[in-house]
Coordinates of N, CA and C in Angstrom, one line a residue:
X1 N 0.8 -1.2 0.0 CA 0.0 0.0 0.0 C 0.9 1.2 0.0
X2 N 0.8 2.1 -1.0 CA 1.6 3.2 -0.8 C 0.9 4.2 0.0
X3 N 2.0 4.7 0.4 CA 1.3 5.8 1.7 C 2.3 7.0 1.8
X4 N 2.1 8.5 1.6 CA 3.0 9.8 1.8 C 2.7 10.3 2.8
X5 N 3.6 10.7 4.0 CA 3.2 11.4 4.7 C 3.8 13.0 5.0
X6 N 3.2 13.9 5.0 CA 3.8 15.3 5.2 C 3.9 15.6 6.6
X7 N 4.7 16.4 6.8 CA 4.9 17.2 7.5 C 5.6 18.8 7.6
X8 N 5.6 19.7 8.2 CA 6.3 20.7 8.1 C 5.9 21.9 7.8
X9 N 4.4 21.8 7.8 CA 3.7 23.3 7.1 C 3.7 23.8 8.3
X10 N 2.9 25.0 8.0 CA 2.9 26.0 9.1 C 2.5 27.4 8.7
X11 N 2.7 28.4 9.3 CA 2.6 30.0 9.4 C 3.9 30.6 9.4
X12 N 4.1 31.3 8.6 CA 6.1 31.9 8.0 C 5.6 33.3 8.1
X13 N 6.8 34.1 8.1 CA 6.6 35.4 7.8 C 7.0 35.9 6.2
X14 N 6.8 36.5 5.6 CA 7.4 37.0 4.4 C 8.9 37.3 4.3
X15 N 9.1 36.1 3.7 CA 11.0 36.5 3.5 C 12.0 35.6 4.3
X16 N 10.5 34.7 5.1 CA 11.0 33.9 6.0 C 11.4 32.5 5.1
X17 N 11.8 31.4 5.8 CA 12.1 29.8 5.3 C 11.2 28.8 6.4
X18 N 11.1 28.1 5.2 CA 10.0 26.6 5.9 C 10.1 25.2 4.8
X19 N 11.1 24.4 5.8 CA 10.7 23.4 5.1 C 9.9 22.1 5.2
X20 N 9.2 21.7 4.1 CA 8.5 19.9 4.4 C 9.0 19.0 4.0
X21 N 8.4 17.9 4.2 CA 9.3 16.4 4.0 C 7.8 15.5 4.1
X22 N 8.3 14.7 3.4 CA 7.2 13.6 2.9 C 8.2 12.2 3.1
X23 N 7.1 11.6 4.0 CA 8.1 10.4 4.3 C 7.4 9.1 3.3
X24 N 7.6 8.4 2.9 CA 7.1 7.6 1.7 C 7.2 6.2 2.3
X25 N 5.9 4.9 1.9 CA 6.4 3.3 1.8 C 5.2 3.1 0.9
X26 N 5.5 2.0 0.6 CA 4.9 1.4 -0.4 C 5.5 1.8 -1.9
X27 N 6.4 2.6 -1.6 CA 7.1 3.1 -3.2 C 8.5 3.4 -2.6
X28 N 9.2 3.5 -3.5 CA 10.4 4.5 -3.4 C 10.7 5.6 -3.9
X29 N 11.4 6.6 -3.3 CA 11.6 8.0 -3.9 C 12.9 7.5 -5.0
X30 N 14.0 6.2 -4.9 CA 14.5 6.5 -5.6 C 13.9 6.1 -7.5
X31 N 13.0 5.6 -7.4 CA 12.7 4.8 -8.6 C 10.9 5.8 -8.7
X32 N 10.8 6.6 -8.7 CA 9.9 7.1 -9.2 C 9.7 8.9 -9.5
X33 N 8.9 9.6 -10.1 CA 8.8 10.6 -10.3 C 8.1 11.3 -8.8
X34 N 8.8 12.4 -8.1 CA 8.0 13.0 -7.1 C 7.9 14.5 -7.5
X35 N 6.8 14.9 -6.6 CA 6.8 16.0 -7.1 C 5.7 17.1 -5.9
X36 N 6.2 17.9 -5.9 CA 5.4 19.1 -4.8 C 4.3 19.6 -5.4
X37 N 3.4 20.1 -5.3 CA 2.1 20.7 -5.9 C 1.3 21.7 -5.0
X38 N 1.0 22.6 -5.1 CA 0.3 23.3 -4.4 C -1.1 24.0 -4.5
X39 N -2.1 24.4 -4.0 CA -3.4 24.7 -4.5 C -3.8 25.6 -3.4
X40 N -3.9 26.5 -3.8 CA -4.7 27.9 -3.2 C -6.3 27.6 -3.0
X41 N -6.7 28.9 -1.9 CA -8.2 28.8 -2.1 C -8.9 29.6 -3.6
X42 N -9.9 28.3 -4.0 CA -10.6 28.8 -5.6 C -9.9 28.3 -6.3
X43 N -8.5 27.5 -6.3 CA -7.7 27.7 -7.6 C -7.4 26.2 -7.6
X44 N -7.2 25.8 -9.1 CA -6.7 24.3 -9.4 C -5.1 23.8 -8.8
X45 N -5.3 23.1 -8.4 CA -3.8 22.4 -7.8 C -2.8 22.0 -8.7
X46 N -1.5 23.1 -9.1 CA -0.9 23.1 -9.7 C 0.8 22.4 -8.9
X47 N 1.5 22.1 -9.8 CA 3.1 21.3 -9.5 C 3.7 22.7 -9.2
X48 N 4.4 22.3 -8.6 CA 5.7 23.7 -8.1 C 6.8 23.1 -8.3
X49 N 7.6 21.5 -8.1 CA 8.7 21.1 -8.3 C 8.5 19.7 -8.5
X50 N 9.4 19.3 -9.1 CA 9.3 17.9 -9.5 C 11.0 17.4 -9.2
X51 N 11.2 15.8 -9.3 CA 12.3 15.6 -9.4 C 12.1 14.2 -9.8
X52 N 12.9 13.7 -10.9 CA 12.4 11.9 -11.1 C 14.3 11.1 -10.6
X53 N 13.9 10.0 -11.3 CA 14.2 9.1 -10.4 C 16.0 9.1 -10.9
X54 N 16.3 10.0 -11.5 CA 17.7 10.7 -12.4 C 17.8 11.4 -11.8
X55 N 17.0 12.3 -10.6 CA 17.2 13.6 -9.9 C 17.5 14.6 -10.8
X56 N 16.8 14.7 -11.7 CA 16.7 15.9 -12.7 C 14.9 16.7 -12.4
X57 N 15.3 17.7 -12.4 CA 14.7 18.7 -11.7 C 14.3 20.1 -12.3
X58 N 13.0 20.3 -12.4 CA 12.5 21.5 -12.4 C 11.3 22.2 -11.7
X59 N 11.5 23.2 -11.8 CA 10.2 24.1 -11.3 C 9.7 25.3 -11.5
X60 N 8.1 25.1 -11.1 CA 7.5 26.0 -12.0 C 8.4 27.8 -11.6
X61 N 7.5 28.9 -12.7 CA 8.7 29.7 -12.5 C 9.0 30.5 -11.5
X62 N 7.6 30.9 -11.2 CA 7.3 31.7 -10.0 C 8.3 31.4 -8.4
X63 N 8.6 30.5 -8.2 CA 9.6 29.8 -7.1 C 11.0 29.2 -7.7
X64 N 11.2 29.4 -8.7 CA 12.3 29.7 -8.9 C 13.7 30.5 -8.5
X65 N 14.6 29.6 -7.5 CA 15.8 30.8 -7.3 C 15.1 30.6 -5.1
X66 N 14.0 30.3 -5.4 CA 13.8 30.6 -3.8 C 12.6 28.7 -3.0
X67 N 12.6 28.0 -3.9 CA 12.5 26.9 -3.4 C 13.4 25.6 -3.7
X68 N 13.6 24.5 -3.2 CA 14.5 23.5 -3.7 C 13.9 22.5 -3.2
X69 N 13.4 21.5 -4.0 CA 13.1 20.1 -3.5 C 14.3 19.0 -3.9
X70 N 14.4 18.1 -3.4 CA 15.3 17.4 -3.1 C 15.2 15.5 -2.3
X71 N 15.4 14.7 -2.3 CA 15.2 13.4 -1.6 C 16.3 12.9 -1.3
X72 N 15.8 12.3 -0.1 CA 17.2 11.0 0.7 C 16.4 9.8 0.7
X73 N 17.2 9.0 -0.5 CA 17.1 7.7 -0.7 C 16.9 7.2 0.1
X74 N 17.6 7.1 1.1 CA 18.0 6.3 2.2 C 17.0 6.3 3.1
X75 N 16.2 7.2 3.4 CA 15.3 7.8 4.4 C 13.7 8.0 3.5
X76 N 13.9 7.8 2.2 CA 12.6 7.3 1.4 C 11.5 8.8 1.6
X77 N 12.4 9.9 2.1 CA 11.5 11.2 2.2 C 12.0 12.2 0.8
X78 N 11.1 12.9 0.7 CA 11.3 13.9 -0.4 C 11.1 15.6 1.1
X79 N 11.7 16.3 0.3 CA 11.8 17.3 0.9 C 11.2 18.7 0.0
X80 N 11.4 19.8 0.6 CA 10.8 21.1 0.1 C 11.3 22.1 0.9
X81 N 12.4 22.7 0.3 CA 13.2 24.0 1.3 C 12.3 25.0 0.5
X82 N 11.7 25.7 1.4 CA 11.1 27.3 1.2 C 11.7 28.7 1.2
X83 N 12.6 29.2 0.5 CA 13.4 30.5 1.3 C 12.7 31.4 0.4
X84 N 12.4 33.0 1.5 CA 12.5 34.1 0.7 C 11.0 33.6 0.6
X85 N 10.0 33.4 1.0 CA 8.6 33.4 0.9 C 8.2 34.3 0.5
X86 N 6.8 34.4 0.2 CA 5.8 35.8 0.0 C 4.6 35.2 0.0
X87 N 4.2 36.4 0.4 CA 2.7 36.1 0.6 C 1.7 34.8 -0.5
X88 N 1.7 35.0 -1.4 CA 1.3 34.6 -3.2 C 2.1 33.0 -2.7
X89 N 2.7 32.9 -1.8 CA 2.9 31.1 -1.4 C 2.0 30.7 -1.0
X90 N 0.9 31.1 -0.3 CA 0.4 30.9 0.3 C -0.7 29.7 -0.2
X91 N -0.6 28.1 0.2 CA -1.6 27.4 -0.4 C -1.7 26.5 0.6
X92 N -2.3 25.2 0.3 CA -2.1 23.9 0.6 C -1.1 23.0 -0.2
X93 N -0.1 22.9 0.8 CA 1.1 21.6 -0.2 C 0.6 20.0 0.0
X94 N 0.9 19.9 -1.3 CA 0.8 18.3 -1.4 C 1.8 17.8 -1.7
X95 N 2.4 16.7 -1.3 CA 3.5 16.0 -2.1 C 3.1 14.9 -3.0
X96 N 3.7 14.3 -3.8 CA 3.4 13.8 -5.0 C 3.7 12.7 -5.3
X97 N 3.9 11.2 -5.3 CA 4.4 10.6 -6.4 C 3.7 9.5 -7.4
X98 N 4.8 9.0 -8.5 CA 4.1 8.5 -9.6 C 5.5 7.4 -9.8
X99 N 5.2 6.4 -9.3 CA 5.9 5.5 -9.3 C 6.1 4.6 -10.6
X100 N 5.3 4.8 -11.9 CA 5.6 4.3 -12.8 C 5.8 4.7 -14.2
X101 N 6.6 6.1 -13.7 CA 7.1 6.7 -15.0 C 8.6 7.4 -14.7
X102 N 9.2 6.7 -14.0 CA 10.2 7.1 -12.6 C 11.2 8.3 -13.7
X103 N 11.0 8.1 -14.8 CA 12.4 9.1 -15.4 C 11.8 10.3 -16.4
X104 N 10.3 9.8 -16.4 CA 9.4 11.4 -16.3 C 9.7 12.5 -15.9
X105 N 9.8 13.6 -16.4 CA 9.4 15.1 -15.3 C 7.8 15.2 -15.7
X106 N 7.5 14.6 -14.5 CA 5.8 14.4 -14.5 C 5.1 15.4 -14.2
X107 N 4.8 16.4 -14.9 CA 4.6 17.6 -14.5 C 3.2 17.8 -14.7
X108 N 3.0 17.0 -16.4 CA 1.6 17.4 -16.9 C 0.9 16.0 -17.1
X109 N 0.7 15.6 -16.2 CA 0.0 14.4 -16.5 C -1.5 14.8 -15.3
X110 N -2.3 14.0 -15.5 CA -3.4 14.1 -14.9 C -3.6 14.1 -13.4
X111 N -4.0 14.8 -12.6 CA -4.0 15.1 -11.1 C -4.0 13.1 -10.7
X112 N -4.7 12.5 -11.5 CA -5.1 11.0 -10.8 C -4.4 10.3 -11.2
X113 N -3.1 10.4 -11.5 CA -1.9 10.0 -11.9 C -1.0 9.7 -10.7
X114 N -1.4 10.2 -10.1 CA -0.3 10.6 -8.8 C -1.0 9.6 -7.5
X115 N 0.0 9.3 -6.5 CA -0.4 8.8 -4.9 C -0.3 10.7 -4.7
X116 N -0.8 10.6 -3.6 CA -0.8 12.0 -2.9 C -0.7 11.8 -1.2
X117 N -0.2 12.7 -0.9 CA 0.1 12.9 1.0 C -1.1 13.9 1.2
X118 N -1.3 14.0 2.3 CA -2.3 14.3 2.7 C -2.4 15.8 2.7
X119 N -1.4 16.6 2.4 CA -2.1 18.4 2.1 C -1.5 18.4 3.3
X120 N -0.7 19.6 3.6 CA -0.4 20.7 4.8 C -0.4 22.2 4.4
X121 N -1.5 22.9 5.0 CA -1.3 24.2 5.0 C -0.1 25.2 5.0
X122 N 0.4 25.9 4.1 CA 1.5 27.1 4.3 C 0.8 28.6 4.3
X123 N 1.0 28.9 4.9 CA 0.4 30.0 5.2 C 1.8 31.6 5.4
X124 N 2.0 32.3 4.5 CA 3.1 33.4 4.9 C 2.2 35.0 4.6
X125 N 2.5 35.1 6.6 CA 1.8 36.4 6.4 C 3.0 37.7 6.1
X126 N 2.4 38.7 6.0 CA 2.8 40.0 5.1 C 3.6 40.7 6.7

């Protein structure tokens, strides 16, 4: 049974850092596509970073330069460093993975493509 679990969200200040981690079984972070996602209130749940199973890596553009995801094999977690926040962060994070396209940058495939962790609030006030 695959299972993601998050942790790490919270309330930041603007300009502050926060990071999560997704601890993963039932799959591996090394052999599959992971990937962060986030969804505001009103708005479709979009990817913010991805990383597959080559650790090749992109993200969307808006967090560019001021977030970094990242995984330890060993420890089967994916991660999400926050720096330099702003407000416009502000969503529900999900972590992501897609275990059977591992060398994918799974970016654009269908929301029901994905296992998902259970959503943590980020919240950065002004």
């Amino acid at each position: 049974q695959v299972r993601l679990v998050e942790s790490g969200g919270g309330t930041v200040q603007a300009g502050g850092s926060l990071t999560r981690s997704c601890a993963g079984s039932g799959y591996t972070v090394s052999n599959s596509c992971m990937a962060w996602f986030r969804q505001a209130p009103g708005k479709e749940r979009k990817w913010v970073a991805i990383i597959n199973s080559d650790s090749n890596i992109r993200y969307t553009e808006s967090v560019k330069g001021r977030f970094s995801i990242a995984k330890d094999n060993a420890k089967n977690t994916l991660y999400l460093q926050m720096s330099n926040v702003r407000p416009e962060d502000t969503a529900k994070y999900y972590c992501a993975a897609e275990p059977f396209r591992p060398k994918e940058l799974c970016y654009g495939l269908s929301l029901s493509s994905y296992y998902w962790g259970q959503g943590t609030q980020v919240t950065v006030s002004s």
